[in-house]
Amino acid sequence: MSVWIESLSRSQFEVCLRESRTFDGPHRNLVVNWMAYVNHPSSWGAEESSEVVFSEYETPNARNSHALCEEVTKSYFRVCIKDDAGYGGQRENINVNYLVIGAFFNNSVKCLLSADLEPCGNVSCEYHSHCVALGPQQVICRCESSCPSFEEQVCASNGRTFRNLCLLEKEICTTRGNYSYIHPGSCKGIRSFPLQKGRHKFRNVPSWAEDQCESITFDPFIFYPHKKIYVQLTVNHFNYSDPAIVHEATAPWVESVNTTQFTACVTRAGRNDYPSDSFADVDWVAYQGAPSGGVAGEEKFSRWWTGTSCQTITLPSGKFLASPTVIVTAEHYRSGLKHDATSVWLEDVSASSFKICLREFQNFAGVHDDISVNWLAFDSLQRPLFREHNDVSFQNNASPVKNHNFAFCKDVSFIGNYSKSPTVLLTAKHSTSGGNAAAECNGIVSWIEYISTSGFRICVKEVFVNRFDPLTVSYAVLAGGATYVRKDGPTIRGTATDEFLPVIPGYKWNDVNCTDCHKFTCKK
């Protein structure tokens, strides 16, 4: 935002603002600080007050990047301006006032000490507070005033679990507490990460019905009553008997989530050109908080009314060394509005951020509002939430074929064998680099066809933008009981002769150091 003064007189002046980029949207709640003086007070320690005049006849040149510049001596500094010349190139004189605050010595400028420029430079604050400069020689240590909303639970030495490290340090600061950070994750074990998973088969409906919502009930006493419940779900056709069929693209979402139940909804494409008994199943998992080592959150999307809407999520600094696995699901707060059906996918996933994109399932379907996306990012977890997770690459360098219903499909083998078909979640991701389509031009939907004890089939469809871009689909597998590793995989022998512990991929057996153990036990 550019700011300048017009019509200056003894009694008044006019402050003008102009957006830096044309059509940059509505602007509100802007405040301009100003001070006016004829002779500055001696207490300011100012040595010079003057002005630079840029003549209306001066012409900008390329050497100064088409700016007007003037040099002020003693020792010197340079003042530059850019302005809109107006209709026909006509301009007026422009005055720039300046005030020099410093110290002079033998008619030369003495260098200012770093503490004059940055009063907090040598200040050390306690209890996780941070230094705030109130003036050139006045500082104060203050506690953090706000913390991010994402969940990355940490355990404090007083046995309490905090939503994230910032909230822990904020409380230590405000209470001057004599406790500290101990380890990532909850202090209370698995009960602090309530979780339930399942598979739901939608009832067969008449062939003209493209949308369906059904309630799924939680087991009693699973979730805390005053804490956010996240739900992730993925469409599959687990019970369909013909493996040669590839179904139409289907978009899922959740509504009306509470401690006793939630509503799962699906919308399918295809204009009813599918078998009447082929409607979808969904695999789902509901949880509170974030698993130890992971980060969970909810991103609320502002209103939009056509095409694609994308928003960027910034991950905690230094949390991940490489791009994490991210699983996402849309949640609608306006229940029962089928026109809000959207496909959801990820763009440009990195160790520091990723972008969530939503595209309306039907073009020009109307205003979309009150839609959020639940997301879960993780790399390796301290405790085994997912039995395995991986990425599947789709190069998409040829046209999709009719045998796969013009979708791109791949068969995936599990790392381990399962005694029954496990719960599988997946999310597609795309990169805009390398000449690929912009996120706002794209639209991607992914789903699962069959799931067996040894593997499953992933299918994706994407909007054609000059070509089909390469895609990656991240999947995560949840299963009840142990994973039995293949013959060539490692096992851990127990103390008994015939006792073997199954290996769980990604599990950290040494997530807490022995030096963190206490020599006492507390009991209520």
Coordinates of C-alpha atoms in Angstrom, one line a residue:
M1 CA 0.0 0.0 0.0
S2 CA 1.4 3.4 -1.0
V3 CA 0.9 6.4 1.3
W4 CA 1.5 10.1 0.8
I5 CA 0.3 13.6 1.7
E6 CA -1.7 16.1 -0.4
S7 CA -2.8 19.7 0.2
L8 CA -0.6 20.4 3.2
S9 CA -1.4 23.7 5.0
R10 CA -1.1 25.3 8.5
S11 CA -4.5 23.9 9.5
Q12 CA -4.8 20.6 7.7
F13 CA -3.5 18.0 5.3
E14 CA -4.9 15.1 3.3
V15 CA -3.5 11.5 3.6
C16 CA -3.8 9.3 0.5
L17 CA -3.6 5.5 0.1
R18 CA -3.3 3.5 -3.1
E19 CA -3.2 -0.2 -3.4
S20 CA 0.1 -1.5 -4.8
R21 CA -1.6 -3.8 -7.2
T22 CA -4.7 -2.8 -9.2
F23 CA -7.9 -4.6 -8.4
D24 CA -6.3 -6.1 -5.3
G25 CA -9.6 -6.6 -3.5
P26 CA -11.4 -4.8 -0.7
H27 CA -9.3 -3.0 1.9
R28 CA -10.5 -2.2 5.4
N29 CA -9.3 -1.4 9.0
L30 CA -6.2 0.5 7.8
V31 CA -4.6 3.0 10.2
V32 CA -2.1 5.7 9.2
N33 CA 0.2 7.0 12.0
W34 CA 1.3 10.6 11.6
M35 CA 3.2 13.3 13.4
A36 CA 3.4 17.0 12.5
Y37 CA 6.0 19.6 13.8
V38 CA 7.6 22.9 12.8
N39 CA 10.6 22.6 15.2
H40 CA 11.4 19.2 16.5
P41 CA 12.0 18.9 20.3
S42 CA 15.6 18.7 21.5
S43 CA 14.8 15.5 23.4
W44 CA 14.5 13.7 20.2
G45 CA 18.2 13.9 19.6
A46 CA 17.6 14.8 16.0
E47 CA 20.4 16.6 14.2
E48 CA 18.8 17.6 10.9
S49 CA 15.3 18.1 9.5
S50 CA 14.9 19.1 5.9
E51 CA 13.3 18.2 2.6
V52 CA 14.2 17.0 -0.9
V53 CA 12.3 18.4 -3.9
F54 CA 11.8 16.4 -7.0
S55 CA 11.1 18.8 -9.9
E56 CA 8.2 18.3 -12.2
Y57 CA 10.7 18.5 -15.1
E58 CA 12.8 15.5 -14.0
T59 CA 12.6 12.4 -16.1
P60 CA 13.2 8.9 -14.7
N61 CA 15.8 6.8 -16.3
A62 CA 16.7 3.0 -16.6
R63 CA 19.8 3.4 -14.5
N64 CA 17.7 4.1 -11.4
S65 CA 15.1 1.5 -12.5
H66 CA 12.9 4.3 -13.7
A67 CA 12.8 6.0 -10.3
L68 CA 13.7 9.6 -9.4
C69 CA 16.6 9.7 -6.9
E70 CA 18.4 12.5 -5.0
E71 CA 21.5 12.2 -2.8
V72 CA 21.7 14.0 0.5
T73 CA 25.3 14.6 1.8
K74 CA 26.9 14.3 5.3
S75 CA 27.8 11.4 5.0
Y76 CA 25.1 10.6 2.7
F77 CA 21.9 8.8 2.0
R78 CA 19.8 8.5 -1.1
V79 CA 16.1 9.2 -1.5
C80 CA 14.1 7.6 -4.4
I81 CA 10.5 7.9 -5.4
K82 CA 8.2 6.5 -8.1
D83 CA 4.9 8.1 -9.1
D84 CA 2.2 7.8 -11.6
A85 CA 2.9 10.6 -14.1
G86 CA -0.8 10.9 -15.0
Y87 CA -2.5 11.6 -18.3
G88 CA -0.1 12.7 -21.0
G89 CA 2.9 12.3 -18.7
Q90 CA 2.2 15.5 -16.7
R91 CA 3.7 15.6 -13.2
E92 CA 4.1 18.1 -10.4
N93 CA 6.8 18.9 -7.9
I94 CA 7.1 16.3 -5.1
N95 CA 8.5 17.2 -1.7
V96 CA 10.0 14.5 0.6
N97 CA 10.5 15.5 4.3
Y98 CA 13.2 13.7 6.3
L99 CA 14.5 13.8 9.9
V100 CA 18.0 12.6 10.9
I101 CA 18.3 11.1 14.3
G102 CA 21.8 10.2 15.3
A103 CA 25.0 11.7 16.7
F104 CA 27.6 13.9 15.1
F105 CA 31.3 14.0 15.8
N106 CA 33.8 16.4 14.2
N107 CA 31.4 17.2 11.4
S108 CA 31.0 13.6 10.4
V109 CA 28.4 11.0 11.3
K110 CA 29.3 8.7 14.1
C111 CA 28.2 5.1 13.6
L112 CA 25.1 4.2 15.7
L113 CA 25.6 1.3 18.0
S114 CA 23.7 -1.9 17.2
A115 CA 21.7 -1.5 20.4
D116 CA 20.4 1.9 19.0
L117 CA 19.2 0.2 15.9
E118 CA 18.0 -3.0 17.6
P119 CA 17.4 -2.5 21.3
C120 CA 16.6 -6.2 21.8
G121 CA 19.9 -7.3 20.3
N122 CA 21.6 -8.2 23.6
V123 CA 18.5 -8.8 25.8
S124 CA 17.8 -12.3 27.1
C125 CA 14.3 -13.1 28.2
E126 CA 13.2 -15.9 30.6
Y127 CA 10.2 -18.3 30.7
H128 CA 10.0 -18.4 26.8
S129 CA 9.1 -14.7 26.6
H130 CA 10.4 -12.6 23.8
C131 CA 11.8 -9.1 23.7
V132 CA 9.7 -6.1 22.5
A133 CA 11.3 -2.7 21.9
L134 CA 9.2 0.2 23.2
G135 CA 11.8 2.8 22.3
P136 CA 15.5 3.3 21.4
Q137 CA 16.6 2.4 25.0
Q138 CA 13.4 0.8 26.4
V139 CA 12.6 -2.9 26.1
I140 CA 10.2 -5.3 27.8
C141 CA 9.9 -9.1 27.8
R142 CA 6.4 -10.3 26.8
C143 CA 4.7 -13.7 26.6
E144 CA 3.4 -15.0 23.2
S145 CA 0.0 -13.5 22.7
S146 CA -1.4 -16.1 20.2
C147 CA -0.5 -19.6 19.1
P148 CA -1.4 -21.6 16.0
S149 CA -4.4 -23.9 16.0
F150 CA -2.8 -27.1 14.6
E151 CA -2.5 -30.1 16.9
E152 CA 1.0 -31.5 17.6
Q153 CA 0.7 -32.8 21.1
V154 CA 3.6 -32.4 23.5
C155 CA 4.1 -33.7 27.1
A156 CA 5.3 -31.3 29.9
S157 CA 7.3 -32.3 32.9
N158 CA 4.2 -31.7 35.1
G159 CA 2.4 -34.6 33.4
R160 CA 0.1 -32.4 31.4
T161 CA -0.5 -32.7 27.6
F162 CA -0.6 -29.5 25.5
R163 CA -2.1 -29.1 22.0
N164 CA 1.2 -27.9 20.7
L165 CA 4.6 -26.6 21.9
C166 CA 3.6 -22.9 21.6
L167 CA 0.7 -23.3 24.0
L168 CA 3.0 -25.0 26.5
E169 CA 5.6 -22.3 26.4
K170 CA 2.8 -19.6 26.6
E171 CA 1.5 -21.1 29.8
I172 CA 5.0 -21.4 31.3
C173 CA 5.5 -17.8 30.5
T174 CA 2.2 -16.4 31.9
T175 CA 2.3 -18.5 35.1
R176 CA 6.1 -18.5 35.6
G177 CA 5.7 -22.2 35.8
N178 CA 8.5 -24.5 37.0
Y179 CA 8.1 -27.1 34.4
S180 CA 9.3 -27.8 30.8
Y181 CA 8.9 -29.8 27.6
I182 CA 9.6 -33.5 28.0
H183 CA 8.7 -35.4 24.8
P184 CA 6.4 -35.3 21.8
G185 CA 3.0 -36.8 22.1
S186 CA 0.6 -37.2 25.0
C187 CA 1.7 -37.9 28.6
K188 CA -1.2 -40.3 29.0
G189 CA -0.7 -42.9 26.4
I190 CA -3.2 -44.2 23.9
R191 CA -6.3 -42.9 25.6
S192 CA -5.2 -39.3 24.8
F193 CA -5.6 -40.2 21.1
P194 CA -9.2 -41.6 20.9
L195 CA -9.7 -43.4 17.6
Q196 CA -12.3 -45.5 15.9
K197 CA -12.3 -46.9 12.3
G198 CA -14.7 -48.9 10.2
R199 CA -16.1 -49.7 6.8
H200 CA -19.6 -48.7 5.8
K201 CA -21.6 -50.0 2.8
F202 CA -24.2 -47.6 1.4
R203 CA -27.6 -49.1 0.7
N204 CA -28.5 -49.8 -3.0
V205 CA -30.6 -46.9 -4.3
P206 CA -32.6 -46.4 -7.5
S207 CA -30.4 -45.7 -10.5
W208 CA -31.5 -42.1 -10.8
A209 CA -30.1 -41.2 -7.4
E210 CA -26.6 -39.8 -7.6
D211 CA -26.2 -38.6 -4.0
Q212 CA -26.6 -40.4 -0.8
C213 CA -25.9 -39.7 2.9
E214 CA -26.1 -42.1 5.8
S215 CA -25.3 -41.9 9.5
I216 CA -22.5 -43.9 11.0
T217 CA -22.7 -44.5 14.8
F218 CA -19.6 -44.5 17.1
D219 CA -19.1 -46.9 19.9
P220 CA -20.1 -45.4 23.2
F221 CA -17.5 -43.5 25.3
I222 CA -14.9 -43.3 22.6
F223 CA -14.5 -39.5 22.3
Y224 CA -14.2 -36.6 24.7
P225 CA -17.3 -34.4 24.6
H226 CA -15.6 -31.0 24.2
K227 CA -12.9 -31.7 21.7
K228 CA -12.8 -31.5 17.9
I229 CA -13.4 -34.9 16.1
Y230 CA -11.6 -35.3 12.8
V231 CA -13.0 -37.8 10.3
Q232 CA -11.1 -39.2 7.2
L233 CA -12.8 -41.4 4.7
T234 CA -12.1 -42.9 1.3
V235 CA -14.5 -44.4 -1.3
N236 CA -14.1 -48.1 -2.3
H237 CA -16.1 -50.8 -4.0
F238 CA -15.0 -53.6 -1.6
N239 CA -18.1 -55.7 -2.0
Y240 CA -18.6 -55.5 -5.8
S241 CA -18.2 -58.9 -7.4
D242 CA -16.9 -58.1 -10.9
P243 CA -13.2 -57.1 -10.7
A244 CA -13.2 -56.2 -14.4
I245 CA -15.5 -53.2 -13.7
V246 CA -14.0 -49.7 -13.0
H247 CA -16.7 -47.5 -11.5
E248 CA -17.4 -43.9 -12.0
A249 CA -15.5 -41.2 -10.0
T250 CA -17.1 -40.6 -6.6
A251 CA -16.6 -37.7 -4.2
P252 CA -17.1 -38.3 -0.5
W253 CA -17.5 -35.9 2.4
V254 CA -18.7 -35.8 6.0
E255 CA -21.4 -33.8 7.9
S256 CA -22.9 -33.5 11.4
V257 CA -19.9 -34.9 13.3
N258 CA -20.5 -35.2 17.0
T259 CA -19.4 -37.6 19.8
T260 CA -22.0 -40.2 19.0
Q261 CA -22.1 -40.3 15.2
F262 CA -21.4 -38.6 11.9
T263 CA -22.9 -38.5 8.5
A264 CA -21.0 -39.9 5.5
C265 CA -22.0 -38.6 2.0
V266 CA -21.0 -39.6 -1.5
T267 CA -21.8 -38.2 -5.0
R268 CA -20.9 -40.0 -8.1
A269 CA -20.4 -38.9 -11.7
G270 CA -21.3 -40.8 -14.9
R271 CA -24.9 -39.8 -15.6
N272 CA -26.2 -43.1 -14.3
D273 CA -24.2 -45.2 -16.8
Y274 CA -23.2 -47.8 -14.1
P275 CA -24.7 -51.0 -12.8
S276 CA -27.6 -50.5 -10.4
D277 CA -25.9 -52.5 -7.7
S278 CA -22.5 -50.8 -7.8
F279 CA -22.9 -48.1 -5.2
A280 CA -19.9 -47.3 -3.0
D281 CA -18.5 -48.3 0.4
V282 CA -16.4 -46.0 2.5
D283 CA -13.5 -46.8 4.8
W284 CA -13.3 -44.3 7.6
V285 CA -11.3 -43.3 10.7
A286 CA -12.4 -40.8 13.4
Y287 CA -9.9 -39.4 15.9
Q288 CA -9.3 -36.6 18.3
G289 CA -6.0 -34.8 18.6
A290 CA -2.9 -35.8 16.6
P291 CA -0.9 -39.0 16.8
S292 CA 2.5 -38.7 18.4
G293 CA 4.8 -37.5 15.7
G294 CA 2.0 -36.3 13.4
V295 CA 0.2 -33.0 12.9
A296 CA -3.6 -32.6 12.5
G297 CA -5.7 -29.6 11.6
E298 CA -8.8 -28.2 10.0
E299 CA -8.7 -25.7 7.2
K300 CA -11.8 -23.5 6.7
F301 CA -12.5 -22.4 3.1
S302 CA -14.0 -19.1 2.4
R303 CA -17.0 -18.7 0.1
W304 CA -16.5 -19.4 -3.6
W305 CA -19.0 -20.1 -6.4
T306 CA -17.4 -21.8 -9.4
G307 CA -14.4 -23.9 -10.4
T308 CA -11.5 -24.6 -8.0
S309 CA -10.5 -23.1 -4.6
C310 CA -7.1 -23.7 -3.0
Q311 CA -5.6 -22.7 0.3
T312 CA -2.1 -23.1 1.7
I313 CA -1.2 -24.9 5.0
T314 CA 2.1 -24.0 6.6
L315 CA 3.6 -26.8 8.7
P316 CA 5.5 -26.3 11.9
S317 CA 9.0 -25.2 11.2
G318 CA 11.5 -28.1 11.2
K319 CA 8.9 -30.7 12.0
F320 CA 9.5 -32.7 8.8
L321 CA 12.8 -33.2 7.0
A322 CA 11.1 -34.4 3.8
S323 CA 7.6 -34.1 2.3
P324 CA 5.2 -35.9 4.7
T325 CA 2.3 -38.1 3.9
V326 CA -0.9 -36.0 4.1
I327 CA -4.5 -37.4 4.2
V328 CA -7.5 -35.0 3.7
T329 CA -11.3 -35.2 3.8
A330 CA -13.9 -32.5 3.3
E331 CA -16.4 -31.6 6.0
H332 CA -19.6 -29.7 5.2
Y333 CA -21.2 -27.5 7.9
R334 CA -24.2 -26.8 5.8
S335 CA -25.9 -30.2 6.0
G336 CA -27.9 -31.8 3.2
L337 CA -26.8 -29.5 0.3
K338 CA -25.7 -31.9 -2.4
H339 CA -24.5 -29.1 -4.7
D340 CA -21.6 -28.6 -2.3
A341 CA -20.1 -31.9 -3.4
T342 CA -16.4 -31.4 -4.2
S343 CA -13.3 -33.4 -5.1
V344 CA -10.3 -32.7 -2.8
W345 CA -6.6 -33.2 -3.5
L346 CA -3.2 -31.7 -2.6
E347 CA -0.8 -29.5 -4.5
D348 CA 2.9 -28.9 -4.1
V349 CA 3.5 -30.9 -0.9
S350 CA 6.8 -30.1 0.8
A351 CA 8.4 -30.4 4.2
S352 CA 7.2 -26.9 5.1
S353 CA 3.8 -26.5 3.5
F354 CA 1.1 -27.9 1.2
K355 CA -1.9 -26.6 -0.6
I356 CA -5.4 -28.1 -0.3
C357 CA -7.7 -27.7 -3.4
L358 CA -11.4 -28.2 -3.8
R359 CA -13.2 -28.3 -7.1
E360 CA -17.0 -28.4 -7.4
F361 CA -18.1 -31.8 -8.7
Q362 CA -20.6 -30.1 -11.1
N363 CA -19.7 -26.9 -12.9
F364 CA -21.6 -23.8 -11.9
A365 CA -23.3 -25.7 -9.1
G366 CA -23.9 -22.5 -7.1
V367 CA -22.3 -20.8 -4.0
H368 CA -20.2 -23.1 -1.9
D369 CA -19.8 -22.0 1.8
D370 CA -19.0 -23.4 5.2
I371 CA -16.7 -26.2 3.9
S372 CA -13.7 -27.3 5.8
V373 CA -11.0 -29.9 5.2
N374 CA -9.7 -32.2 7.9
W375 CA -6.0 -32.9 7.3
L376 CA -3.4 -35.2 8.9
A377 CA 0.3 -35.0 8.1
F378 CA 2.9 -37.5 9.2
D379 CA 6.2 -39.1 8.3
S380 CA 7.0 -41.6 11.0
L381 CA 4.9 -42.1 14.1
Q382 CA 6.1 -42.9 17.6
R383 CA 3.2 -45.4 18.0
P384 CA 1.8 -47.5 15.3
L385 CA -1.4 -45.8 14.0
F386 CA -0.9 -46.9 10.4
R387 CA 0.5 -50.4 9.7
E388 CA 2.0 -49.1 6.5
H389 CA 1.9 -46.1 4.2
N390 CA 3.4 -45.3 0.8
D391 CA 3.1 -43.3 -2.4
V392 CA 2.0 -44.6 -5.8
S393 CA 3.1 -42.7 -8.9
F394 CA 0.9 -42.2 -11.9
Q395 CA 2.9 -40.9 -14.9
N396 CA -0.3 -40.4 -17.0
N397 CA 1.8 -40.1 -20.2
A398 CA -0.8 -41.9 -22.3
S399 CA -4.5 -41.5 -22.7
P400 CA -6.7 -43.5 -20.3
V401 CA -8.3 -46.6 -21.8
K402 CA -11.9 -47.7 -22.1
N403 CA -11.3 -50.9 -20.2
H404 CA -10.6 -48.8 -17.1
N405 CA -13.6 -46.5 -17.8
F406 CA -11.2 -43.8 -18.9
A407 CA -9.6 -43.6 -15.5
F408 CA -5.9 -44.2 -14.6
C409 CA -5.7 -47.3 -12.4
K410 CA -2.9 -49.3 -10.6
D411 CA -2.8 -52.5 -8.6
V412 CA -0.9 -52.1 -5.3
S413 CA 0.5 -55.0 -3.2
F414 CA 0.6 -54.5 0.6
I415 CA 3.9 -54.7 2.4
G416 CA 2.5 -57.2 4.9
N417 CA -0.2 -59.9 4.7
Y418 CA -3.4 -59.3 6.6
S419 CA -5.9 -61.8 8.0
K420 CA -8.8 -59.7 6.7
S421 CA -9.1 -56.8 4.3
P422 CA -7.8 -53.7 6.1
T423 CA -9.0 -50.2 6.2
V424 CA -7.3 -48.1 3.5
L425 CA -7.3 -44.3 3.2
L426 CA -5.8 -42.3 0.3
T427 CA -5.3 -38.8 -1.1
A428 CA -4.1 -37.7 -4.5
K429 CA -1.4 -35.0 -4.8
H430 CA -0.1 -33.0 -7.8
S431 CA 2.8 -30.7 -8.5
T432 CA 2.6 -27.5 -10.5
S433 CA 6.3 -27.5 -11.3
G434 CA 7.8 -28.7 -14.6
G435 CA 5.2 -27.1 -16.8
N436 CA 2.2 -28.8 -15.2
A437 CA -1.2 -27.3 -14.9
A438 CA -1.9 -24.6 -12.4
A439 CA -3.8 -25.8 -9.3
E440 CA -6.7 -23.5 -10.1
C441 CA -7.1 -25.1 -13.5
N442 CA -7.1 -28.7 -12.2
G443 CA -9.5 -31.1 -10.7
I444 CA -8.6 -34.5 -9.3
V445 CA -10.6 -37.4 -7.8
S446 CA -9.3 -40.7 -6.4
W447 CA -10.9 -43.8 -5.1
I448 CA -10.3 -47.6 -4.5
E449 CA -11.9 -50.4 -6.5
Y450 CA -11.2 -53.7 -4.7
I451 CA -9.4 -54.4 -1.4
S452 CA -8.1 -57.9 -0.5
T453 CA -5.8 -59.3 2.1
S454 CA -2.8 -58.9 -0.2
G455 CA -3.5 -55.6 -2.1
F456 CA -5.9 -53.2 -3.7
R457 CA -6.5 -51.1 -6.8
I458 CA -6.3 -47.3 -6.9
C459 CA -8.0 -45.3 -9.7
V460 CA -7.8 -41.5 -10.4
K461 CA -9.3 -39.1 -12.8
E462 CA -8.1 -35.6 -13.5
V463 CA -9.1 -32.6 -15.6
F464 CA -7.4 -32.6 -19.1
V465 CA -5.4 -29.3 -19.3
N466 CA -3.4 -29.5 -22.6
R467 CA -2.3 -32.9 -21.3
F468 CA -2.7 -35.3 -18.3
D469 CA -0.2 -34.4 -15.7
P470 CA 1.8 -36.9 -13.5
L471 CA 0.1 -37.6 -10.2
T472 CA 1.0 -39.3 -6.9
V473 CA -1.5 -41.0 -4.6
S474 CA -0.6 -41.4 -0.9
Y475 CA -2.2 -44.3 1.0
A476 CA -2.3 -45.4 4.6
V477 CA -3.4 -48.8 5.9
L478 CA -5.1 -49.3 9.3
A479 CA -5.7 -52.9 10.5
G480 CA -6.8 -54.5 13.7
G481 CA -4.3 -56.9 15.4
A482 CA -0.8 -57.6 14.2
T483 CA 0.6 -57.4 10.7
Y484 CA 2.3 -60.7 9.7
V485 CA 5.4 -59.8 7.8
R486 CA 6.3 -61.7 4.6
K487 CA 8.9 -64.5 4.8
D488 CA 11.7 -62.2 3.7
G489 CA 10.8 -59.6 6.3
P490 CA 12.4 -59.2 9.7
T491 CA 10.9 -60.5 13.0
I492 CA 11.9 -59.9 16.6
R493 CA 12.3 -63.0 18.8
G494 CA 10.8 -62.9 22.2
T495 CA 12.1 -64.5 25.4
A496 CA 10.1 -67.7 25.0
T497 CA 11.4 -70.3 22.5
D498 CA 8.4 -70.1 20.1
E499 CA 7.4 -66.4 20.7
F500 CA 7.8 -63.9 17.9
L501 CA 6.8 -60.3 17.8
P502 CA 5.6 -59.0 14.5
V503 CA 7.4 -56.1 13.0
I504 CA 5.3 -53.0 12.4
P505 CA 6.7 -50.8 9.6
G506 CA 7.6 -47.3 10.8
Y507 CA 7.2 -48.1 14.5
K508 CA 9.7 -46.4 16.8
W509 CA 10.5 -48.7 19.7
N510 CA 12.8 -46.1 21.4
D511 CA 10.5 -43.0 21.3
V512 CA 11.4 -42.1 24.9
N513 CA 14.9 -42.0 26.3
C514 CA 15.6 -44.0 29.4
T515 CA 17.0 -40.8 31.1
D516 CA 13.5 -39.3 30.9
C517 CA 12.1 -41.9 33.3
H518 CA 11.3 -40.7 36.8
K519 CA 12.1 -42.6 40.1
F520 CA 8.7 -42.1 41.5
T521 CA 5.0 -42.9 40.7
C522 CA 2.0 -40.7 41.2
K523 CA -1.4 -42.0 42.1
K524 CA -4.7 -40.1 42.5

